[in-house]
Short mmCIF file of C-alpha atoms and ligand atoms in Angstrom, two decimals:
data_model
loop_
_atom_site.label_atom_id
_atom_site.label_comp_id
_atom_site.label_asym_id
_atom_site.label_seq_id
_atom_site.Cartn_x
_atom_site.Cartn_y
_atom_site.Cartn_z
CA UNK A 1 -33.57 -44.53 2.67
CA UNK A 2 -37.10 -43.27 2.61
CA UNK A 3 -39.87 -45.07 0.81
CA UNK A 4 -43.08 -43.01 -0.72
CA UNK A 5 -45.92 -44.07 -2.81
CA UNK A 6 -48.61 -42.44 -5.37
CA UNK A 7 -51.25 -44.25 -6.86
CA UNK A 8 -53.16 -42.75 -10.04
CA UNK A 9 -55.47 -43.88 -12.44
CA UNK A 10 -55.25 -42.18 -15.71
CA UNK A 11 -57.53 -41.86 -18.52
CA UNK A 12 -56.70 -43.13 -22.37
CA UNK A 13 -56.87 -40.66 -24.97
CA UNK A 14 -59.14 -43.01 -26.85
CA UNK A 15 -60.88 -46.52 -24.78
CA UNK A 16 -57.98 -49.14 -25.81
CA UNK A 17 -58.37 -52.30 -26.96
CA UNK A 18 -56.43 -55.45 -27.78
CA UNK A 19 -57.78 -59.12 -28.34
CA UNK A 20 -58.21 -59.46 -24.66
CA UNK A 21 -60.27 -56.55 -24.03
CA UNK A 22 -61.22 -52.74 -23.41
CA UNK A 23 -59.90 -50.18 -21.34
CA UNK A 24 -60.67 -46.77 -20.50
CA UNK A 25 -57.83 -46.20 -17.35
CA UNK A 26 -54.61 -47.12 -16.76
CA UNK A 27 -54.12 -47.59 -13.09
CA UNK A 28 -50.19 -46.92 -11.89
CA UNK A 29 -48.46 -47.10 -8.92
CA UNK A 30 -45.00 -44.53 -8.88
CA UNK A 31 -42.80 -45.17 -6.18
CA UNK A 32 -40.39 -42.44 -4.86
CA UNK A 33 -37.11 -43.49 -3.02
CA UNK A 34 -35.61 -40.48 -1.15
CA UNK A 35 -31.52 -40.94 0.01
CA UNK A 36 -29.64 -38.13 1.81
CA UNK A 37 -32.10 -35.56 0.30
CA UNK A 38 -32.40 -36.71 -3.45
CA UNK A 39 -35.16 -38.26 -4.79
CA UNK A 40 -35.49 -40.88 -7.40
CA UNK A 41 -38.70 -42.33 -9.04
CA UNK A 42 -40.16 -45.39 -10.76
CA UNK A 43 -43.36 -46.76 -11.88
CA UNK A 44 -45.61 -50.58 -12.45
CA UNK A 45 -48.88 -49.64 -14.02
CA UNK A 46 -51.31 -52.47 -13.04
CA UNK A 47 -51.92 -54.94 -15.80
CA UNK A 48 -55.19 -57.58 -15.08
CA UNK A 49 -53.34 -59.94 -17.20
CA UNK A 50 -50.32 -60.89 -14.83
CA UNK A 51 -52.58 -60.55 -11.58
CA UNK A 52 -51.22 -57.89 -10.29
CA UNK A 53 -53.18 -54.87 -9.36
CA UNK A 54 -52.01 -51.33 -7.64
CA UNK A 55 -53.55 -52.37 -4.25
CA UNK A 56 -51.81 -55.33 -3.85
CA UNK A 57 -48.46 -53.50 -5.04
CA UNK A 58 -49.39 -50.82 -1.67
CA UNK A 59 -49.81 -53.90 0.37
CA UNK A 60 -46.77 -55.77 -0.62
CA UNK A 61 -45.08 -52.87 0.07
CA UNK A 62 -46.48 -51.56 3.33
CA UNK A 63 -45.95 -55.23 4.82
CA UNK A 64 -42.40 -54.83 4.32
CA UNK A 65 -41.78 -51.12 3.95
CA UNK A 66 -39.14 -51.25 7.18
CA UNK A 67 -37.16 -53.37 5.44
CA UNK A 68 -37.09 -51.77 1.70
CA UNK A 69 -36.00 -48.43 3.69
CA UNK A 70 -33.22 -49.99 5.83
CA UNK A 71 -30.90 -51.77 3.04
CA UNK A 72 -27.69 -49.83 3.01
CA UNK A 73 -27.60 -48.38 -0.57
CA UNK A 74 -25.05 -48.43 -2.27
CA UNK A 75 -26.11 -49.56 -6.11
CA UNK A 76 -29.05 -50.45 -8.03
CA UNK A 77 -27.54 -54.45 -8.86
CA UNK A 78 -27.49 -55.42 -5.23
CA UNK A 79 -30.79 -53.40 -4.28
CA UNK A 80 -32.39 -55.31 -6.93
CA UNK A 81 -31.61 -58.77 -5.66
CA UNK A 82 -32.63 -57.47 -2.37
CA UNK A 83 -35.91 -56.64 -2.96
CA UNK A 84 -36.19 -60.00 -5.83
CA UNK A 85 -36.04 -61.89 -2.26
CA UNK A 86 -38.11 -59.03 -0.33
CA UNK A 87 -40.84 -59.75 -2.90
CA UNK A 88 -40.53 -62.57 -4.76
CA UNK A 89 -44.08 -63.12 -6.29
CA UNK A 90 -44.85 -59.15 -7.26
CA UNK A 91 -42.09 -58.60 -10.27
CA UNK A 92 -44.35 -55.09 -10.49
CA UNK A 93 -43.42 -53.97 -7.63
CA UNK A 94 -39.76 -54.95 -7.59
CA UNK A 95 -39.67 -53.19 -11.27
CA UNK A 96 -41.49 -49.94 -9.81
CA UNK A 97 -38.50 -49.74 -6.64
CA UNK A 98 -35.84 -50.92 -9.18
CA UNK A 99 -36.03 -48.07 -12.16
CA UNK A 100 -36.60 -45.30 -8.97
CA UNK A 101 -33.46 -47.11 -7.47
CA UNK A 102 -31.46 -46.32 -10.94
CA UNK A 103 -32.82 -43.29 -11.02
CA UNK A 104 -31.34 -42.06 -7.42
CA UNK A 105 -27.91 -43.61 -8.76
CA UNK A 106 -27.89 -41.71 -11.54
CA UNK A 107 -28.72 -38.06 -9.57
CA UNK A 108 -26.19 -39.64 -7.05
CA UNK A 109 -23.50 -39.59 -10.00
CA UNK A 110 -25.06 -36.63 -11.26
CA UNK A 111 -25.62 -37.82 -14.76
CA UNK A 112 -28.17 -39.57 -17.37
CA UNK A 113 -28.22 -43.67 -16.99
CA UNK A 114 -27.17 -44.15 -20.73
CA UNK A 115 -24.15 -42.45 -20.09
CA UNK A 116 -23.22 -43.65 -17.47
CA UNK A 117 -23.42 -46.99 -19.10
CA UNK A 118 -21.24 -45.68 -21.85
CA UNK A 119 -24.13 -46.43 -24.89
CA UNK A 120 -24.35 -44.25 -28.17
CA UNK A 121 -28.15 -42.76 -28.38
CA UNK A 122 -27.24 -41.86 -31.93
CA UNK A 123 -28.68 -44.74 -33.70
CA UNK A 124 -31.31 -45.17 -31.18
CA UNK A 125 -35.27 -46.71 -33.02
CA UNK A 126 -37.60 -44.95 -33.32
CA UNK A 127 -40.74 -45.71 -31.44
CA UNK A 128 -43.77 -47.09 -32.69
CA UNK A 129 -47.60 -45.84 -32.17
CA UNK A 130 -49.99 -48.49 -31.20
CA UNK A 131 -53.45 -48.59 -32.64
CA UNK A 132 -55.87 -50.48 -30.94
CA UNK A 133 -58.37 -52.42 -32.42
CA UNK A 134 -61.48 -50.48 -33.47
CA UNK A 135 -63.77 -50.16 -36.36
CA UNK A 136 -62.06 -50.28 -39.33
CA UNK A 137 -62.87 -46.67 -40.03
CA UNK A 138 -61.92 -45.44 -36.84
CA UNK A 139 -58.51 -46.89 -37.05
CA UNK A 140 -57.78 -45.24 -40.25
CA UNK A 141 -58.70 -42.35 -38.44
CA UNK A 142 -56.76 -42.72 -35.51
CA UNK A 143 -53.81 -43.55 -37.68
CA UNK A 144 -54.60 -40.01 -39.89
CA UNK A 145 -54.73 -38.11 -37.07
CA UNK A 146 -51.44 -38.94 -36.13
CA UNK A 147 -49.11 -39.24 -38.33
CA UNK A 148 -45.93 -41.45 -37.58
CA UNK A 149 -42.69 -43.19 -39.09
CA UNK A 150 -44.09 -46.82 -37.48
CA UNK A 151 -47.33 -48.23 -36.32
CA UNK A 152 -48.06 -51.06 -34.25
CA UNK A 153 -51.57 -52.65 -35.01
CA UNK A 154 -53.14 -54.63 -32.33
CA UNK A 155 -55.01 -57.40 -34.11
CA UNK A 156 -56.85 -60.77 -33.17
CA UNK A 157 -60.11 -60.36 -35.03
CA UNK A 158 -62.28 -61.66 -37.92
CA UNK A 159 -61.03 -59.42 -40.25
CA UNK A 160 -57.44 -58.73 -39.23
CA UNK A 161 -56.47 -58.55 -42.90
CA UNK A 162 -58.97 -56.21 -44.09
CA UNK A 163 -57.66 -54.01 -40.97
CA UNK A 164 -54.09 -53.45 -41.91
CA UNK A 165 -55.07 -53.47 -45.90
CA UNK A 166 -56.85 -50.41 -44.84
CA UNK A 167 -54.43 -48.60 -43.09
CA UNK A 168 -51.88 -49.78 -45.68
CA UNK A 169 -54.24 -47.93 -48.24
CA UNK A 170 -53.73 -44.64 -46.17
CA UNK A 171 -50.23 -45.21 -44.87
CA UNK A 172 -46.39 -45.93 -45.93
CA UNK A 173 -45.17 -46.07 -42.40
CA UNK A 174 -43.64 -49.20 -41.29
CA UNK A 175 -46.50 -51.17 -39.99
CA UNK A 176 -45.99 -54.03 -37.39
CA UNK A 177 -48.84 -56.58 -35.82
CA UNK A 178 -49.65 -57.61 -32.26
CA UNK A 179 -52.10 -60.60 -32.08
CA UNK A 180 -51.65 -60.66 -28.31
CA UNK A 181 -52.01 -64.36 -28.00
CA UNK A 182 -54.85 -64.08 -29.77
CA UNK A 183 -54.58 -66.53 -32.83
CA UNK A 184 -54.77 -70.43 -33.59
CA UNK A 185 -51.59 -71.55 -35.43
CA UNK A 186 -54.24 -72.37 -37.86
CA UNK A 187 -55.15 -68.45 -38.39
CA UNK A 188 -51.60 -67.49 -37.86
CA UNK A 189 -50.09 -69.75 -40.94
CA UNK A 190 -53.29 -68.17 -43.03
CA UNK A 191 -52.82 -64.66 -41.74
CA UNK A 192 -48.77 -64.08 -41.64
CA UNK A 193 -48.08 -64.74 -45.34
CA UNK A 194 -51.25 -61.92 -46.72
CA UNK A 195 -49.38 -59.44 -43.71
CA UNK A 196 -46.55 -60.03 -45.57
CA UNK A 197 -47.62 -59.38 -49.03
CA UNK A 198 -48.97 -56.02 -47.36
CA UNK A 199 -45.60 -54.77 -45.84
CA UNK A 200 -45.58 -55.91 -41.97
CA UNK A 201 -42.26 -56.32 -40.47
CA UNK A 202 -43.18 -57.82 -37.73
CA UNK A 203 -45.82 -60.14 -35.59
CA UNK A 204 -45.96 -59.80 -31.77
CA UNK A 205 -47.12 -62.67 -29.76
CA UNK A 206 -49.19 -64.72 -32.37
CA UNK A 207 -50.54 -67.47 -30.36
CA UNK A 208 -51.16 -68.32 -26.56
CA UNK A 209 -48.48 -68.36 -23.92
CA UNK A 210 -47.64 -71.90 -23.53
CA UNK A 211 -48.48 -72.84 -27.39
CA UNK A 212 -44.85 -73.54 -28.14
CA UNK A 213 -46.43 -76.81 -30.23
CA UNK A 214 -47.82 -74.12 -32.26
CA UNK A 215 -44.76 -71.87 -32.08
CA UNK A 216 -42.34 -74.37 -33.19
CA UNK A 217 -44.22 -74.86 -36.68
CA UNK A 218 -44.61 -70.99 -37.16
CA UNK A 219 -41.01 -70.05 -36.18
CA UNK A 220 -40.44 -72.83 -39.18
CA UNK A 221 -42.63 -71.66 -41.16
CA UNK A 222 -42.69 -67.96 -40.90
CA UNK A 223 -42.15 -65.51 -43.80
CA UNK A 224 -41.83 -62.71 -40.76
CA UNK A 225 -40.29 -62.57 -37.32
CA UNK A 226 -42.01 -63.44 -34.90
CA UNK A 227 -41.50 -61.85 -31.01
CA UNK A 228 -42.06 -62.98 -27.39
CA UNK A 229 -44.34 -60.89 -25.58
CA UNK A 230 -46.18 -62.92 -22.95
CA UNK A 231 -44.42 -66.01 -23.50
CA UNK A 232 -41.37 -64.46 -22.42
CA UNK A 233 -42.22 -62.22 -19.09
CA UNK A 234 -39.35 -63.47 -16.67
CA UNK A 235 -35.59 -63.60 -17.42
CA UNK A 236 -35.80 -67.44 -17.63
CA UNK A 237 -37.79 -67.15 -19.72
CA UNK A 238 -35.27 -66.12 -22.69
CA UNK A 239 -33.41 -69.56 -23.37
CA UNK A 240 -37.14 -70.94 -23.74
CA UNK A 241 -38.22 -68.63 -26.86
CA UNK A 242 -34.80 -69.78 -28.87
CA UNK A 243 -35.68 -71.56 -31.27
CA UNK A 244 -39.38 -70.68 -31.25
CA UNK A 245 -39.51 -67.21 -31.56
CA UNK A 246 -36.91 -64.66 -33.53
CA UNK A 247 -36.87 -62.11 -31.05
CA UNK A 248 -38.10 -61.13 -27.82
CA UNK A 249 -40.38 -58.04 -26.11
CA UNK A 250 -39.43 -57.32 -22.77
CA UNK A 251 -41.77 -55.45 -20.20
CA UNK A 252 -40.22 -53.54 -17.85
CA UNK A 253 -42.75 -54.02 -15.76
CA UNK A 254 -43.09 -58.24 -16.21
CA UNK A 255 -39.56 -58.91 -15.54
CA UNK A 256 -39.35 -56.69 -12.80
CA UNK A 257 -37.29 -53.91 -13.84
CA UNK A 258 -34.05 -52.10 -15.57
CA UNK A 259 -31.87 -54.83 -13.53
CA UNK A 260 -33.35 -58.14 -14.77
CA UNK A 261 -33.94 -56.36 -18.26
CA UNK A 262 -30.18 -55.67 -19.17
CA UNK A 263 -29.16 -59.26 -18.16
CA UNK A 264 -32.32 -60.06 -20.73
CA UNK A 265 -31.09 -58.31 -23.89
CA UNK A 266 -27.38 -59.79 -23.13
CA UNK A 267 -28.93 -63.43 -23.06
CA UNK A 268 -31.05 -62.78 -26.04
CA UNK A 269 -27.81 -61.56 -28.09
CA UNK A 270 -26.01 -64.43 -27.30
CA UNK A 271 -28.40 -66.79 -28.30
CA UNK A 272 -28.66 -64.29 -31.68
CA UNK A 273 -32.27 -63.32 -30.77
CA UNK A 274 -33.61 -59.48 -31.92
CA UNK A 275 -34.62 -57.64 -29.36
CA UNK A 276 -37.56 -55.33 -28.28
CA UNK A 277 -38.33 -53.20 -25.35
CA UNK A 278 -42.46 -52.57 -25.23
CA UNK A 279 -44.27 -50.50 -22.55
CA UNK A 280 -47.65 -51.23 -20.44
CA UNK A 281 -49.28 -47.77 -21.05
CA UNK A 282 -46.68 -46.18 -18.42
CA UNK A 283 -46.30 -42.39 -18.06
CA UNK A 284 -43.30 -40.57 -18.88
CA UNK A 285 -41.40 -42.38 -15.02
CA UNK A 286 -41.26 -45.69 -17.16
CA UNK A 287 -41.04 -45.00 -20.42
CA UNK A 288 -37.71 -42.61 -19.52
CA UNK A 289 -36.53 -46.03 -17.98
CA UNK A 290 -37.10 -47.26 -21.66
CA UNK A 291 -35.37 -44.54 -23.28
CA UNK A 292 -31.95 -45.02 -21.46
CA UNK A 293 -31.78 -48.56 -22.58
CA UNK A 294 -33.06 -47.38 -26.87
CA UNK A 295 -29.17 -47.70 -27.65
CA UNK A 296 -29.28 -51.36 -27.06
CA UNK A 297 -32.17 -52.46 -28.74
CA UNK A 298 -33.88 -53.32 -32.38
CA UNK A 299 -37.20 -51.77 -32.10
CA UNK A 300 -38.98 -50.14 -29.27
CA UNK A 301 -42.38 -49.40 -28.45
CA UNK A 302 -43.05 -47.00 -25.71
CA UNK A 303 -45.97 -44.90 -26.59
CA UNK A 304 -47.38 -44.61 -23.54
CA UNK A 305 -47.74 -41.28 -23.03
CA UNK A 306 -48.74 -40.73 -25.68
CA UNK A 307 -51.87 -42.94 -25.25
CA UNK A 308 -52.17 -41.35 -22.37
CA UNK A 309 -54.54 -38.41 -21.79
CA UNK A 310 -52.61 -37.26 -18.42
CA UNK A 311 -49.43 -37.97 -17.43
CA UNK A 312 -47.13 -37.23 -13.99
CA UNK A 313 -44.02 -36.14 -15.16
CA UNK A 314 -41.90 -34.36 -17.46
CA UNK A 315 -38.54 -35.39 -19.10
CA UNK A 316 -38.07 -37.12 -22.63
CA UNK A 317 -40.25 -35.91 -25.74
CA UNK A 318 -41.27 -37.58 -28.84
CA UNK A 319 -40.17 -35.79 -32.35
CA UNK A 320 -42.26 -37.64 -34.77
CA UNK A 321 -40.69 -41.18 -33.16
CA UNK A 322 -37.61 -40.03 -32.41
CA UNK A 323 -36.46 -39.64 -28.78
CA UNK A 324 -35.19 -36.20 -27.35
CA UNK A 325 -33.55 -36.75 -23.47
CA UNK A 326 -33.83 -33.97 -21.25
CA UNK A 327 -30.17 -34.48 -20.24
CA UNK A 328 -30.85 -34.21 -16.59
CA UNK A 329 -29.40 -37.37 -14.39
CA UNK A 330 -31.21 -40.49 -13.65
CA UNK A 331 -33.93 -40.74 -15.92
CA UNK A 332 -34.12 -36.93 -16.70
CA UNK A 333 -37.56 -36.72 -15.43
CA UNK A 334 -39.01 -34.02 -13.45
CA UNK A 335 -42.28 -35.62 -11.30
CA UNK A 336 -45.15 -32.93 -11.78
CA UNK A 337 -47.91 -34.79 -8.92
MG1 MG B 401 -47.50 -57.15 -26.92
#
């Protein structure tokens, strides 16, 4: 097996911004793992938040490139735990070599990963649009400008409620929150009930990461479900949000890829938890790793691309939040770089 790397940096459509900050790029590392002449790809964009940036992705992987290349390949499971060893402190990079190793199996078997796994992509969600946080006027106007079945507000501010009464004003979609850890449980047993009253179905991530103090009273308290974003980035970290949280958001990119995710959603069903796949800004490389797993999910949110004033490949398309595959194997992406 042959290892190869690409590093971009990719401008937003509009300067996003969450409770935790602006930004104007999205750095990305795509990985491209070549076996007996086919190609597959996958992709970590760099998030500040987990620590993990593109150049130390590259240097992880040059250190160790000889042996990433020389594991006998046969299927994506047993790559995986390879490379979990290889690299056990960068999940990003294990996730970026795990969805291009998934996508070489599929172009090996010569068909898309959902069917392979057998899963129906007729009742698939619909994917939200995230709108960051902004002026209330330009929000309303980001929101106008693109019309869409489901919205996902990032929120954390002052006037949080005055924000989504806004947008409810100008809107019917289905509207969901993310505070991004960005509330007290104080602000979050104010704020939850009034989002209620103004048609949220959801809140993402209402306090900080280790707050499950807080969580425990909101999960009893809670007149909407409330889902693990960064308190659940590893697949240990499941078990921890029963009973705290009512359903989970799993990264890609946090838990280190398609392999660890599947085992995710299975633990999170068994312990009757809903279940959410988000994105980190990827291109169209991760968010077609999304896509194959839609049929197994409750809501998704993998606007990326859209987000995204450039992108680096081709392959699944958004009709007005619904998915459309491209049908070719792997991921059914074509890499355009
Ligand atoms: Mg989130």
């Amino acid at each position: 097996m042959k290892v190869n790397y690409y590093k971009f940096d990719l401008p937003f459509r509009y300067p996003f911004t969450i409770s935790r900050g602006t930004k104007t790029h999205q750095p990305t590392l795509i990985v491209e793992l070549e076996h007996f002449g086919i190609k597959g790809y996958g992709e970590a964009p760099a998030i500040k938040y987990y620590d993990i940036t593109v150049e130390k992705m590259i240097e992880n992987l040059e250190s160790k490139k000889t042996f990433v290349e020389k594991f006998a390949f046969t299927e994506p499971e047993r790559y995986w735990h390879y490379l979990h060893h290889l690299f056990p402190n960068n999940p990003f990079l294990v996730c970026a070599l795990d969805i291009a190793a998934w996508d070489l199996y599929g172009k090996m078997k010569g068909k898309p990963l959902y069917k392979l796994w057998g899963l129906d992509i007729s009742k698939n969600p619909m994917t939200d649009y995230t709108i960051g946080i902004d002026t209330i006027e330009k929000m309303v106007q980001k929101m106008k400008e693109k019309p869409w079945p489901i919205y996902k507000v990032k929120v954390g501010t002052e006037n949080d409620i005055e924000m989504v009464k806004a947008l409810r004003q100008n809107t019917d979609a289905i509207l969901r929150v993310d505070a991004n850890a960005g509330w007290t449980t104080e602000q979050a047993l104010e704020k939850i009930p009034l989002l209620k009253e103004l048609g949220v179905e959801l809140v993402e991530q209402p306090l900080a990461k280790d707050n499950w103090e807080g969580m425990k009273i909101l999960y009893e308290k809670s007149a909407l479900p409330l889902f693990a974003d960064e308190s659940c980035a590893l697949e240990n970290e499941v078990e921890k949000c029963a009973g705290y949280f009512h359903g989970i958001n799993i990264k890609l990119t946090k838990c280190s890829g398609i392999t660890p995710a599947r085992r995710m959603i299975k633990k999170a069903r068994e312990l009757t938890m809903q279940v959410m796949i988000g994105c980190m800004n990827e291109t169209t490389i991760g968010t077609a790793a999304i896509a194959q797993l839609l049929p197994l999910l409750d809501h998704v949110d993998m606007d990326g691309p859209l987000l995204l004033a450039e992108d680096v490949a081709t392959g699944i398309t958004y009709g007005n939040g619904q998915i459309i595959y491209s049908d070719l194997p792997g991921l059914g992406i074509g890499f355009t770089r």
